[in-house]
Short mmCIF file of C-alpha atoms in Angstrom, two decimals:
data_model
loop_
_atom_site.label_atom_id
_atom_site.label_comp_id
_atom_site.label_asym_id
_atom_site.label_seq_id
_atom_site.Cartn_x
_atom_site.Cartn_y
_atom_site.Cartn_z
CA MET T 1 0.00 0.00 0.00
CA LYS T 2 1.71 3.13 -1.24
CA LEU T 3 0.24 6.56 -1.87
CA THR T 4 0.93 8.33 -5.16
CA ASP T 5 2.89 11.60 -5.19
CA ARG T 6 -0.34 13.37 -6.05
CA GLN T 7 -2.08 11.89 -2.99
CA VAL T 8 0.78 12.93 -0.71
CA ALA T 9 0.76 16.44 -2.19
CA HIS T 10 -3.04 16.65 -1.69
CA PHE T 11 -2.59 15.78 1.96
CA HIS T 12 0.04 18.44 2.53
CA THR T 13 -1.89 21.16 0.66
CA GLU T 14 -5.44 20.45 1.81
CA GLY T 15 -4.71 18.81 5.14
CA TYR T 16 -6.64 15.61 4.46
CA LEU T 17 -6.85 12.59 2.17
CA PHE T 18 -9.87 10.37 1.55
CA LEU T 19 -9.50 6.76 0.39
CA PRO T 20 -13.01 5.48 -0.46
CA GLU T 21 -13.77 1.79 0.14
CA LEU T 22 -10.27 0.96 1.32
CA PHE T 23 -11.71 -1.97 3.28
CA THR T 24 -14.25 -4.34 1.74
CA GLU T 25 -17.83 -4.79 2.90
CA GLU T 26 -16.91 -8.28 4.09
CA GLU T 27 -14.13 -6.87 6.29
CA VAL T 28 -16.26 -4.05 7.64
CA ALA T 29 -19.31 -6.19 8.43
CA ALA T 30 -17.39 -8.03 11.13
CA LEU T 31 -16.10 -4.80 12.65
CA ARG T 32 -19.62 -3.36 12.65
CA SER T 33 -21.07 -6.36 14.52
CA GLU T 34 -18.24 -6.26 17.03
CA ALA T 35 -18.76 -2.52 17.59
CA ASP T 36 -22.41 -3.11 18.47
CA ALA T 37 -21.40 -5.88 20.87
CA ILE T 38 -18.87 -3.55 22.52
CA TYR T 39 -21.43 -0.76 22.94
CA ALA T 40 -23.73 -3.22 24.75
CA GLU T 41 -21.06 -3.68 27.44
CA ARG T 42 -20.67 -1.58 30.58
CA ARG T 43 -17.04 -0.62 31.06
CA PRO T 44 -15.18 2.60 31.90
CA GLU T 45 -13.83 2.91 28.36
CA ILE T 46 -17.36 3.35 26.98
CA TRP T 47 -18.80 6.86 27.23
CA ARG T 48 -22.43 7.75 26.56
CA GLU T 49 -24.51 10.71 25.35
CA LYS T 50 -26.75 12.58 27.75
CA SER T 51 -29.53 10.39 26.26
CA GLY T 52 -27.71 7.20 27.31
CA ALA T 53 -26.90 6.22 23.72
CA PRO T 54 -23.27 5.19 23.18
CA ARG T 55 -20.96 8.02 22.06
CA THR T 56 -17.44 6.62 22.18
CA ALA T 57 -15.74 3.32 23.03
CA PHE T 58 -12.07 3.94 23.84
CA ALA T 59 -9.15 1.55 23.35
CA ALA T 60 -11.20 -1.22 21.71
CA HIS T 61 -8.03 -2.49 19.99
CA THR T 62 -6.77 -3.57 23.44
CA TYR T 63 -9.77 -5.78 24.29
CA ASN T 64 -11.23 -6.84 20.94
CA GLU T 65 -9.49 -9.01 18.35
CA ALA T 66 -11.18 -7.50 15.24
CA PHE T 67 -10.19 -3.98 16.25
CA ARG T 68 -6.69 -5.14 17.19
CA LEU T 69 -6.27 -6.32 13.59
CA LEU T 70 -7.70 -3.05 12.21
CA GLY T 71 -5.33 -1.03 14.42
CA ALA T 72 -2.30 -2.73 12.86
CA HIS T 73 -3.58 -3.02 9.32
CA PRO T 74 -1.02 -2.29 6.60
CA ARG T 75 -3.55 -0.50 4.39
CA MET T 76 -3.77 2.12 7.14
CA ILE T 77 -0.34 2.05 8.79
CA GLU T 78 1.80 2.16 5.64
CA PRO T 79 0.30 5.31 4.06
CA VAL T 80 0.55 7.14 7.38
CA GLN T 81 4.20 6.13 7.84
CA GLN T 82 4.83 7.25 4.27
CA ILE T 83 3.46 10.73 5.01
CA LEU T 84 5.05 11.13 8.45
CA GLY T 85 8.37 9.63 7.31
CA GLU T 86 8.81 7.36 10.32
CA ARG T 87 7.19 4.53 12.23
CA VAL T 88 4.06 5.16 14.29
CA TYR T 89 2.38 3.98 17.50
CA MET T 90 -1.27 4.14 18.55
CA HIS T 91 -1.90 7.33 20.52
CA GLN T 92 -5.69 6.98 20.75
CA PHE T 93 -8.28 4.55 19.46
CA LYS T 94 -12.03 5.08 19.67
CA ILE T 95 -15.20 3.88 18.05
CA ASN T 96 -17.48 6.92 17.72
CA ALA T 97 -21.13 5.99 17.43
CA LYS T 98 -23.09 9.05 16.21
CA SER T 99 -26.15 6.94 16.98
CA ALA T 100 -29.34 7.03 14.95
CA PHE T 101 -31.78 9.74 16.16
CA THR T 102 -29.68 10.91 19.12
CA GLY T 103 -26.09 11.22 17.87
CA ASP T 104 -24.83 14.50 19.26
CA VAL T 105 -22.70 17.34 17.92
CA TRP T 106 -18.90 17.59 17.98
CA GLN T 107 -18.19 21.32 18.00
CA TRP T 108 -15.45 22.80 15.77
CA HIS T 109 -12.01 21.93 17.08
CA GLN T 110 -8.46 20.89 16.29
CA ASP T 111 -7.22 17.68 17.86
CA TYR T 112 -3.59 18.68 18.24
CA GLY T 113 -4.64 21.42 20.66
CA THR T 114 -5.83 18.72 23.06
CA TRP T 115 -2.82 16.47 22.49
CA ALA T 116 -0.47 19.38 23.23
CA ARG T 117 -2.33 20.76 26.26
CA ASP T 118 -3.52 17.54 27.89
CA ASP T 119 -0.91 14.99 26.78
CA GLY T 120 2.27 17.00 26.21
CA MET T 121 2.70 16.00 22.58
CA PRO T 122 5.62 18.04 21.19
CA GLU T 123 4.54 18.57 17.57
CA PRO T 124 1.49 18.05 15.33
CA ARG T 125 3.12 14.98 13.80
CA ALA T 126 0.24 12.63 14.55
CA MET T 127 -2.41 11.57 12.03
CA ASN T 128 -6.14 11.42 12.60
CA ILE T 129 -7.85 8.51 10.90
CA ALA T 130 -11.55 7.82 10.43
CA VAL T 131 -12.58 4.38 9.16
CA PHE T 132 -16.25 4.26 8.15
CA LEU T 133 -18.12 1.32 9.71
CA ASP T 134 -21.53 2.47 8.43
CA GLU T 135 -22.34 4.38 5.29
CA VAL T 136 -21.51 8.04 5.87
CA MET T 137 -24.12 10.26 4.23
CA PRO T 138 -24.63 14.00 4.03
CA ILE T 139 -27.61 13.58 6.39
CA ASN T 140 -26.25 11.40 9.22
CA GLY T 141 -23.71 13.77 10.73
CA PRO T 142 -20.59 13.32 8.59
CA LEU T 143 -17.25 14.74 9.68
CA MET T 144 -16.89 18.25 8.27
CA LEU T 145 -13.36 19.45 7.56
CA VAL T 146 -12.10 22.95 6.80
CA PRO T 147 -9.50 22.39 4.05
CA ARG T 148 -6.11 24.10 4.52
CA SER T 149 -6.89 25.14 8.11
CA HIS T 150 -4.00 22.91 9.25
CA THR T 151 -1.63 25.69 8.21
CA ALA T 152 -3.13 28.08 10.79
CA GLY T 153 -1.13 26.59 13.65
CA THR T 154 -2.66 25.81 17.03
CA LEU T 155 -5.53 28.25 17.52
CA ALA T 156 -6.86 29.69 20.76
CA ALA T 157 -9.57 27.42 22.16
CA THR T 158 -12.01 27.24 25.06
CA HIS T 159 -12.65 24.15 27.12
CA ASP T 160 -16.31 23.31 26.39
CA LEU T 161 -17.79 21.22 29.19
CA GLU T 162 -21.42 22.12 28.48
CA THR T 163 -22.54 21.42 24.93
CA THR T 164 -22.16 17.66 24.90
CA SER T 165 -21.14 14.81 27.19
CA TYR T 166 -17.54 15.00 25.95
CA PRO T 167 -15.17 17.76 27.16
CA LEU T 168 -13.52 19.43 24.17
CA TRP T 169 -11.26 22.42 23.41
CA THR T 170 -13.41 24.29 20.87
CA LEU T 171 -12.84 27.27 18.57
CA ASP T 172 -14.82 30.51 18.54
CA GLU T 173 -17.26 31.45 15.77
CA ALA T 174 -15.15 34.29 14.37
CA THR T 175 -12.16 31.99 13.85
CA VAL T 176 -14.23 29.28 12.18
CA THR T 177 -15.97 31.84 9.97
CA ARG T 178 -12.62 33.23 8.81
CA LEU T 179 -11.11 29.81 8.08
CA VAL T 180 -14.23 28.62 6.23
CA ALA T 181 -14.26 31.80 4.15
CA GLU T 182 -10.74 30.83 3.02
CA GLY T 183 -11.01 27.07 2.69
CA GLY T 184 -14.71 26.14 2.58
CA ILE T 185 -16.02 22.94 4.13
CA VAL T 186 -15.76 19.39 2.79
CA SER T 187 -17.50 16.35 4.21
CA PRO T 188 -16.32 13.14 2.57
CA VAL T 189 -19.11 10.57 2.40
CA GLY T 190 -19.37 7.05 1.13
CA LYS T 191 -19.81 3.37 1.77
CA PRO T 192 -18.54 1.50 4.81
CA GLY T 193 -14.83 0.80 4.49
CA GLY T 194 -13.75 4.30 3.46
CA LEU T 195 -10.74 5.78 5.24
CA LEU T 196 -10.25 9.49 5.86
CA MET T 197 -6.95 10.75 7.21
CA PHE T 198 -6.31 14.33 8.29
CA HIS T 199 -3.74 16.56 9.94
CA GLY T 200 -3.83 17.08 13.71
CA ASN T 201 -4.35 20.82 13.22
CA LEU T 202 -7.13 20.53 10.64
CA VAL T 203 -10.30 22.21 11.97
CA HIS T 204 -13.25 19.81 12.01
CA GLY T 205 -16.60 19.12 13.63
CA SER T 206 -19.82 17.24 13.02
CA ALA T 207 -23.50 18.03 13.41
CA GLY T 208 -26.02 15.87 15.23
CA ASN T 209 -27.72 12.87 13.66
CA ILE T 210 -31.53 12.72 13.77
CA THR T 211 -31.86 10.10 11.01
CA PRO T 212 -32.53 6.38 11.55
CA TYR T 213 -29.08 5.73 10.02
CA PRO T 214 -26.29 5.25 12.59
CA ARG T 215 -22.89 6.61 11.57
CA LYS T 216 -20.26 4.62 13.43
CA ILE T 217 -16.62 5.34 12.63
CA VAL T 218 -13.37 4.14 14.10
CA TYR T 219 -11.53 7.32 14.95
CA LEU T 220 -7.91 6.79 15.84
CA THR T 221 -4.64 8.68 16.09
CA LEU T 222 -1.29 7.37 14.91
CA ASN T 223 1.63 9.29 16.35
CA ALA T 224 5.21 9.37 15.03
CA VAL T 225 7.30 7.38 17.51
CA SER T 226 9.78 10.25 18.07
CA ASN T 227 6.81 12.52 18.89
CA TYR T 228 5.66 10.41 21.89
CA ILE T 229 3.71 12.29 24.57
CA ARG T 230 5.76 13.84 27.38
CA ARG T 231 3.24 14.89 30.08
CA PRO T 232 0.13 12.68 29.95
CA THR T 233 -2.73 13.79 32.20
CA ARG T 234 -5.58 11.74 30.76
CA PRO T 235 -6.29 8.06 31.58
CA GLU T 236 -4.16 5.47 29.81
CA PHE T 237 -7.17 4.23 27.81
CA ILE T 238 -7.56 7.73 26.28
CA ALA T 239 -3.90 8.66 25.70
CA HIS T 240 -1.80 5.52 25.42
CA ARG T 241 1.64 5.20 27.03
CA ASP T 242 2.88 2.27 24.97
CA PHE T 243 5.11 3.92 22.36
CA THR T 244 6.23 0.69 20.69
CA PRO T 245 6.10 1.00 16.86
CA ILE T 246 3.17 -0.92 15.41
CA GLU T 247 4.06 -4.21 13.70
CA THR T 248 1.61 -4.58 10.83
CA VAL T 249 -0.50 -7.71 10.42
CA PRO T 250 -0.91 -9.48 7.05
CA ASP T 251 -3.16 -7.68 4.58
CA ASP T 252 -5.66 -10.56 4.47
CA CYS T 253 -6.02 -10.98 8.22
CA LEU T 254 -9.33 -9.10 8.47
CA ILE T 255 -10.83 -11.17 5.65
CA HIS T 256 -9.82 -14.37 7.42
CA TYR T 257 -11.17 -13.01 10.69
CA ALA T 258 -14.46 -12.02 9.05
CA ARG T 259 -14.93 -15.47 7.46
CA ALA T 260 -14.17 -17.28 10.70
CA TYR T 261 -16.49 -14.87 12.53
CA ARG T 262 -19.32 -15.54 10.08
CA ALA T 263 -18.82 -19.30 10.30
CA ALA T 264 -18.88 -19.16 14.10
CA THR T 265 -22.03 -17.05 14.11
CA ALA T 266 -23.75 -19.40 11.66
CA GLN T 267 -22.78 -22.39 13.82
CA ALA T 268 -24.08 -20.71 16.97
CA LEU T 269 -27.42 -20.14 15.25
CA ALA T 270 -27.61 -23.70 13.79
CA MET Y 1 -47.24 29.58 -13.82
CA LYS Y 2 -48.60 26.09 -14.44
CA LEU Y 3 -47.20 22.74 -13.32
CA THR Y 4 -46.85 19.93 -15.86
CA ASP Y 5 -48.86 16.72 -15.47
CA ARG Y 6 -45.64 14.98 -14.52
CA GLN Y 7 -44.97 17.51 -11.75
CA VAL Y 8 -48.48 17.12 -10.37
CA ALA Y 9 -48.16 13.32 -10.48
CA HIS Y 10 -44.79 13.54 -8.68
CA PHE Y 11 -46.40 15.56 -5.92
CA HIS Y 12 -49.23 13.08 -5.42
CA THR Y 13 -46.93 10.01 -5.47
CA GLU Y 14 -43.95 11.29 -3.51
CA GLY Y 15 -45.67 13.91 -1.37
CA TYR Y 16 -43.44 16.81 -2.40
CA LEU Y 17 -42.29 18.89 -5.36
CA PHE Y 18 -39.12 20.96 -5.62
CA LEU Y 19 -38.85 23.94 -7.99
CA PRO Y 20 -35.19 25.09 -7.97
CA GLU Y 21 -34.47 28.80 -8.44
CA LEU Y 22 -38.11 29.77 -8.87
CA PHE Y 23 -37.24 33.26 -7.64
CA THR Y 24 -34.20 35.13 -8.94
CA GLU Y 25 -31.21 36.16 -6.87
CA GLU Y 26 -32.28 39.79 -7.30
CA GLU Y 27 -35.72 39.04 -5.83
CA VAL Y 28 -34.33 36.98 -2.98
CA ALA Y 29 -31.59 39.44 -1.99
CA ALA Y 30 -34.21 41.97 -0.90
CA LEU Y 31 -36.13 39.34 1.10
CA ARG Y 32 -32.93 38.21 2.78
CA SER Y 33 -32.00 41.74 3.90
CA GLU Y 34 -35.52 42.32 5.17
CA ALA Y 35 -35.45 39.04 7.11
CA ASP Y 36 -32.28 40.11 8.91
CA ALA Y 37 -33.89 43.45 9.75
CA ILE Y 38 -36.95 41.67 11.13
CA TYR Y 39 -34.84 39.35 13.31
CA ALA Y 40 -33.16 42.41 14.84
CA GLU Y 41 -36.56 43.59 16.14
CA ARG Y 42 -38.10 42.66 19.48
CA ARG Y 43 -41.73 41.67 19.02
CA PRO Y 44 -43.94 38.82 20.22
CA GLU Y 45 -44.04 37.24 16.75
CA ILE Y 46 -40.28 36.59 16.89
CA TRP Y 47 -39.20 33.46 18.75
CA ARG Y 48 -35.62 32.64 19.70
CA GLU Y 49 -33.44 29.57 20.35
CA LYS Y 50 -32.26 28.77 23.86
CA SER Y 51 -29.01 30.50 22.75
CA GLY Y 52 -30.89 33.74 21.96
CA ALA Y 53 -30.38 33.38 18.20
CA PRO Y 54 -33.55 33.94 16.15
CA ARG Y 55 -35.50 30.78 15.37
CA THR Y 56 -38.77 31.91 13.79
CA ALA Y 57 -40.47 35.19 12.85
CA PHE Y 58 -44.21 34.65 12.52
CA ALA Y 59 -46.66 36.55 10.30
CA ALA Y 60 -44.02 38.72 8.62
CA HIS Y 61 -46.34 39.14 5.62
CA THR Y 62 -48.62 41.23 7.84
CA TYR Y 63 -45.98 43.78 8.87
CA ASN Y 64 -43.40 43.74 6.05
CA GLU Y 65 -44.02 44.79 2.44
CA ALA Y 66 -41.48 42.45 0.80
CA PHE Y 67 -42.95 39.42 2.55
CA ARG Y 68 -46.50 40.60 1.80
CA LEU Y 69 -45.59 40.45 -1.90
CA LEU Y 70 -43.99 37.03 -1.53
CA GLY Y 71 -47.07 35.72 0.29
CA ALA Y 72 -49.29 36.59 -2.67
CA HIS Y 73 -46.86 35.76 -5.45
CA PRO Y 74 -48.40 33.99 -8.48
CA ARG Y 75 -45.36 31.72 -8.95
CA MET Y 76 -46.24 30.22 -5.58
CA ILE Y 77 -50.02 30.61 -5.31
CA GLU Y 78 -50.98 29.32 -8.76
CA PRO Y 79 -49.21 25.92 -8.58
CA VAL Y 80 -50.68 25.29 -5.14
CA GLN Y 81 -54.19 26.17 -6.32
CA GLN Y 82 -53.64 23.87 -9.29
CA ILE Y 83 -52.82 20.94 -6.99
CA LEU Y 84 -55.48 21.63 -4.37
CA GLY Y 85 -58.13 22.44 -6.99
CA GLU Y 86 -59.44 25.55 -5.27
CA ARG Y 87 -58.39 28.96 -4.00
CA VAL Y 88 -56.20 29.27 -0.91
CA TYR Y 89 -55.62 31.54 2.06
CA MET Y 90 -52.56 31.99 4.29
CA HIS Y 91 -52.83 29.70 7.32
CA GLN Y 92 -49.34 30.35 8.68
CA PHE Y 93 -46.31 32.36 7.60
CA LYS Y 94 -42.93 32.18 9.24
CA ILE Y 95 -39.30 32.95 8.48
CA ASN Y 96 -37.23 30.14 9.99
CA ALA Y 97 -33.65 31.14 10.66
CA LYS Y 98 -31.59 27.99 11.29
CA SER Y 99 -28.84 30.41 12.29
CA ALA Y 100 -25.16 29.84 11.61
CA PHE Y 101 -23.44 27.86 14.39
CA THR Y 102 -26.47 27.62 16.69
CA GLY Y 103 -29.44 26.67 14.48
CA ASP Y 104 -31.31 23.99 16.39
CA VAL Y 105 -33.03 20.75 15.44
CA TRP Y 106 -36.63 20.31 14.31
CA GLN Y 107 -37.53 16.76 15.34
CA TRP Y 108 -39.43 14.44 12.96
CA HIS Y 109 -43.07 15.46 12.66
CA GLN Y 110 -46.06 15.95 10.42
CA ASP Y 111 -47.56 19.43 10.27
CA TYR Y 112 -51.14 18.38 9.72
CA GLY Y 113 -51.13 16.68 13.12
CA THR Y 114 -50.65 20.10 14.72
CA TRP Y 115 -53.16 21.83 12.45
CA ALA Y 116 -55.80 19.21 13.30
CA ARG Y 117 -55.15 19.04 17.06
CA ASP Y 118 -54.41 22.70 17.78
CA ASP Y 119 -56.34 24.55 15.07
CA GLY Y 120 -59.25 22.27 14.18
CA MET Y 121 -58.34 21.95 10.51
CA PRO Y 122 -60.75 19.39 8.98
CA GLU Y 123 -58.55 17.76 6.34
CA PRO Y 124 -54.90 17.66 5.23
CA ARG Y 125 -55.72 19.93 2.30
CA ALA Y 126 -53.12 22.57 3.13
CA MET Y 127 -49.72 22.90 1.46
CA ASN Y 128 -46.41 23.47 3.18
CA ILE Y 129 -44.06 25.74 1.28
CA ALA Y 130 -40.39 26.45 1.88
CA VAL Y 131 -38.79 29.33 -0.04
CA PHE Y 132 -34.99 29.33 0.27
CA LEU Y 133 -33.59 32.74 1.28
CA ASP Y 134 -30.03 31.44 1.70
CA GLU Y 135 -28.31 28.63 -0.15
CA VAL Y 136 -29.50 25.35 1.32
CA MET Y 137 -26.62 22.87 1.51
CA PRO Y 138 -26.31 19.31 2.76
CA ILE Y 139 -24.28 20.68 5.70
CA ASN Y 140 -26.38 23.60 7.01
CA GLY Y 141 -29.42 21.75 8.26
CA PRO Y 142 -31.61 21.24 5.18
CA LEU Y 143 -35.20 20.07 5.49
CA MET Y 144 -35.26 16.27 5.32
CA LEU Y 145 -38.41 14.68 3.90
CA VAL Y 146 -39.56 11.06 3.98
CA PRO Y 147 -41.02 10.49 0.50
CA ARG Y 148 -44.45 8.82 0.34
CA SER Y 149 -45.00 9.11 4.11
CA HIS Y 150 -47.97 11.41 3.38
CA THR Y 151 -50.01 8.29 2.60
CA ALA Y 152 -49.62 7.01 6.18
CA GLY Y 153 -52.38 9.25 7.52
CA THR Y 154 -52.05 11.21 10.74
CA LEU Y 155 -49.66 9.27 12.97
CA ALA Y 156 -49.60 9.09 16.77
CA ALA Y 157 -47.40 11.86 18.14
CA THR Y 158 -46.08 13.16 21.45
CA HIS Y 159 -45.98 16.81 22.45
CA ASP Y 160 -42.25 17.56 22.75
CA LEU Y 161 -41.70 20.58 25.01
CA GLU Y 162 -38.09 19.74 25.90
CA THR Y 163 -35.80 19.25 22.93
CA THR Y 164 -35.93 22.75 21.50
CA SER Y 165 -37.49 26.13 22.19
CA TYR Y 166 -40.47 25.30 19.95
CA PRO Y 167 -43.26 22.97 21.15
CA LEU Y 168 -43.90 20.29 18.54
CA TRP Y 169 -45.93 17.09 18.12
CA THR Y 170 -43.17 14.64 17.26
CA LEU Y 171 -43.10 11.02 16.03
CA ASP Y 172 -41.43 8.10 17.77
CA GLU Y 173 -38.24 6.45 16.47
CA ALA Y 174 -39.91 3.16 15.49
CA THR Y 175 -42.42 4.96 13.26
CA VAL Y 176 -39.75 7.08 11.56
CA THR Y 177 -37.51 4.03 11.08
CA ARG Y 178 -40.35 2.12 9.40
CA LEU Y 179 -41.32 4.99 7.07
CA VAL Y 180 -37.70 5.69 6.13
CA ALA Y 181 -37.14 2.00 5.36
CA GLU Y 182 -40.01 2.31 2.88
CA GLY Y 183 -39.42 5.75 1.40
CA GLY Y 184 -35.86 6.80 2.24
CA ILE Y 185 -34.96 10.41 2.97
CA VAL Y 186 -34.55 13.28 0.51
CA SER Y 187 -33.20 16.73 1.30
CA PRO Y 188 -33.57 19.12 -1.62
CA VAL Y 189 -30.74 21.63 -1.68
CA GLY Y 190 -29.84 24.54 -3.90
CA LYS Y 191 -29.43 28.24 -4.43
CA PRO Y 192 -31.54 30.95 -2.81
CA GLY Y 193 -34.90 31.26 -4.58
CA GLY Y 194 -35.75 27.57 -4.69
CA LEU Y 195 -39.28 26.57 -3.63
CA LEU Y 196 -40.15 23.26 -2.01
CA MET Y 197 -43.79 22.33 -1.52
CA PHE Y 198 -44.96 19.30 0.42
CA HIS Y 199 -48.07 17.60 1.75
CA GLY Y 200 -49.28 18.38 5.28
CA ASN Y 201 -48.87 14.73 6.28
CA LEU Y 202 -45.37 14.31 4.87
CA VAL Y 203 -42.95 13.38 7.67
CA HIS Y 204 -40.05 15.83 7.89
CA GLY Y 205 -37.42 17.24 10.22
CA SER Y 206 -34.06 19.00 10.13
CA ALA Y 207 -30.79 18.62 11.99
CA GLY Y 208 -28.93 21.43 13.70
CA ASN Y 209 -26.60 23.82 11.89
CA ILE Y 210 -23.04 24.22 13.22
CA THR Y 211 -21.64 25.77 10.03
CA PRO Y 212 -20.98 29.50 9.47
CA TYR Y 213 -23.65 29.39 6.74
CA PRO Y 214 -27.13 30.53 7.88
CA ARG Y 215 -30.04 28.70 6.32
CA LYS Y 216 -33.05 31.03 6.38
CA ILE Y 217 -36.23 29.85 4.69
CA VAL Y 218 -39.72 31.27 4.49
CA TYR Y 219 -41.90 28.44 5.69
CA LEU Y 220 -45.57 29.01 5.07
CA THR Y 221 -48.83 27.13 4.81
CA LEU Y 222 -51.50 27.74 2.20
CA ASN Y 223 -54.85 26.23 3.12
CA ALA Y 224 -57.76 25.49 0.78
CA VAL Y 225 -60.45 28.04 1.58
CA SER Y 226 -63.13 25.38 2.20
CA ASN Y 227 -60.76 23.72 4.69
CA TYR Y 228 -60.57 26.78 6.99
CA ILE Y 229 -59.76 26.06 10.64
CA ARG Y 230 -62.73 25.43 12.96
CA ARG Y 231 -61.34 25.48 16.53
CA PRO Y 232 -58.25 27.72 16.73
CA THR Y 233 -56.39 27.62 20.04
CA ARG Y 234 -53.10 29.24 19.04
CA PRO Y 235 -52.49 33.01 18.76
CA GLU Y 236 -53.74 34.70 15.60
CA PHE Y 237 -50.15 35.38 14.45
CA ILE Y 238 -49.49 31.62 14.43
CA ALA Y 239 -52.79 30.31 13.00
CA HIS Y 240 -54.48 33.04 10.98
CA ARG Y 241 -58.26 33.67 11.12
CA ASP Y 242 -58.52 35.63 7.89
CA PHE Y 243 -59.84 33.08 5.41
CA THR Y 244 -60.13 35.47 2.46
CA PRO Y 245 -58.75 33.90 -0.75
CA ILE Y 246 -55.39 35.40 -1.68
CA GLU Y 247 -55.44 37.86 -4.61
CA THR Y 248 -52.16 37.39 -6.40
CA VAL Y 249 -49.86 40.33 -7.11
CA PRO Y 250 -48.22 40.90 -10.53
CA ASP Y 251 -45.38 38.52 -11.34
CA ASP Y 252 -42.82 41.33 -11.56
CA CYS Y 253 -43.74 43.02 -8.27
CA LEU Y 254 -40.83 41.57 -6.31
CA ILE Y 255 -38.34 42.66 -8.96
CA HIS Y 256 -39.70 46.20 -8.83
CA TYR Y 257 -39.63 46.10 -5.06
CA ALA Y 258 -36.03 44.83 -5.04
CA ARG Y 259 -34.87 47.54 -7.43
CA ALA Y 260 -36.55 50.30 -5.45
CA TYR Y 261 -35.15 48.81 -2.25
CA ARG Y 262 -31.63 48.79 -3.66
CA ALA Y 263 -31.95 52.35 -4.91
CA ALA Y 264 -33.21 53.51 -1.50
CA THR Y 265 -30.38 51.72 0.30
CA ALA Y 266 -27.79 53.22 -2.06
CA GLN Y 267 -29.28 56.69 -1.49
CA ALA Y 268 -29.25 56.25 2.27
CA LEU Y 269 -25.56 55.33 2.13
CA ALA Y 270 -24.62 58.13 -0.28
#
């Protein structure tokens, strides 16, 4: 898995790169089922909306085999290492639900602001990745990105503890208005299996979801090993302390997992 | 202004009809400026979000000349009379703001449910109309319609006084899920000046707007004269009691108004 020069240039100029249908429906179906099973659990890594609907399951790659395989998948790891120019480790791993009917807003923010302030990450040399588990549509609360905003540096932000159940360093309206006037807004959509990667300083947010279509994504951060976090303040399941470079798994491992998973499910129902 | 047979058939089958760019940018620009001026006023007809941002200005056609002309415009009145088969009067007239950054949700609902319960309207023979004052985009909280749901009759609903600042009879998730499985969701988008008409029993809603792009629409209801409301309980500025058939204005009246408006503004600034 190697990006073209044009893809790499697009990332550096626009601050993001979208790879539609990078994983097959067969691969994603297993991840989707496992995500629903995880959300049904009660554990400290799983955070909920004010409504009680699941919002985020942290660190699923540490307690679920399917997500462990995804977290070390070469189709994801190799392009990111190509762009960052060195090996990477998993800084954060979450499954964001954006549930049908009640999926709540993520206000406009940059992620690197949080990594710097809360985790002591030296530089914005970590990559945000969204892997679509459901179809992402214009109407079910897609990620919205402000192209080229990653060149604005780390912007002043306010710690929002009110709007949603998740504390977030958010940007003010004047700043977002200015950046959108310059770069517009894009919201990549598409079938399950798409992968969106974007710069840690790219401004992004997402509206609520009132449709009957859930919009689960795996939302993870791969950090350059040399850029490991220096002053972590958040729990280990939010900001990982294991800085070992990821060893990729074979490219066909998720397919094999999915087939075994399907066979086991069929047997259980027989 | 006359709809084709195909357009009329589309309305009856799908429950809605979208006429993109029915009004010109020149016509709409004047309406848009006037809407902003109205929102700046303090009067009982103007309702606000919990954030203080404007949500809805009722009955603007009764106290603003530009909106009076729009409310009697032949490009809107004639197609509706063609579909309903008789003359119409203005049952309700609002300018819905869906403000930039803070525009709030309208939960899934049917309008005829409210007209029947709260106003004593005998039959669903009134037409909902949305006229786009700003560009309506997939990302700034467009109206979402469930095609063909108008054939489901008046569905059981709950009076939602909590979710937003506007009390609304809303549908439960199971009902919406079933209707969407059958009909899907459409959200017509486009430039200012588009007109969307839909059946009083068509299920619809809209998500919040966190973008810097406001999404103002005029949202009005034209009722067949014979179907006048029998037991009004809401204020006159919400459910009108003047059942006189609308006399249309000349087709070019808004253009003339817009030109005079622009000339007056230029003079005031000179």
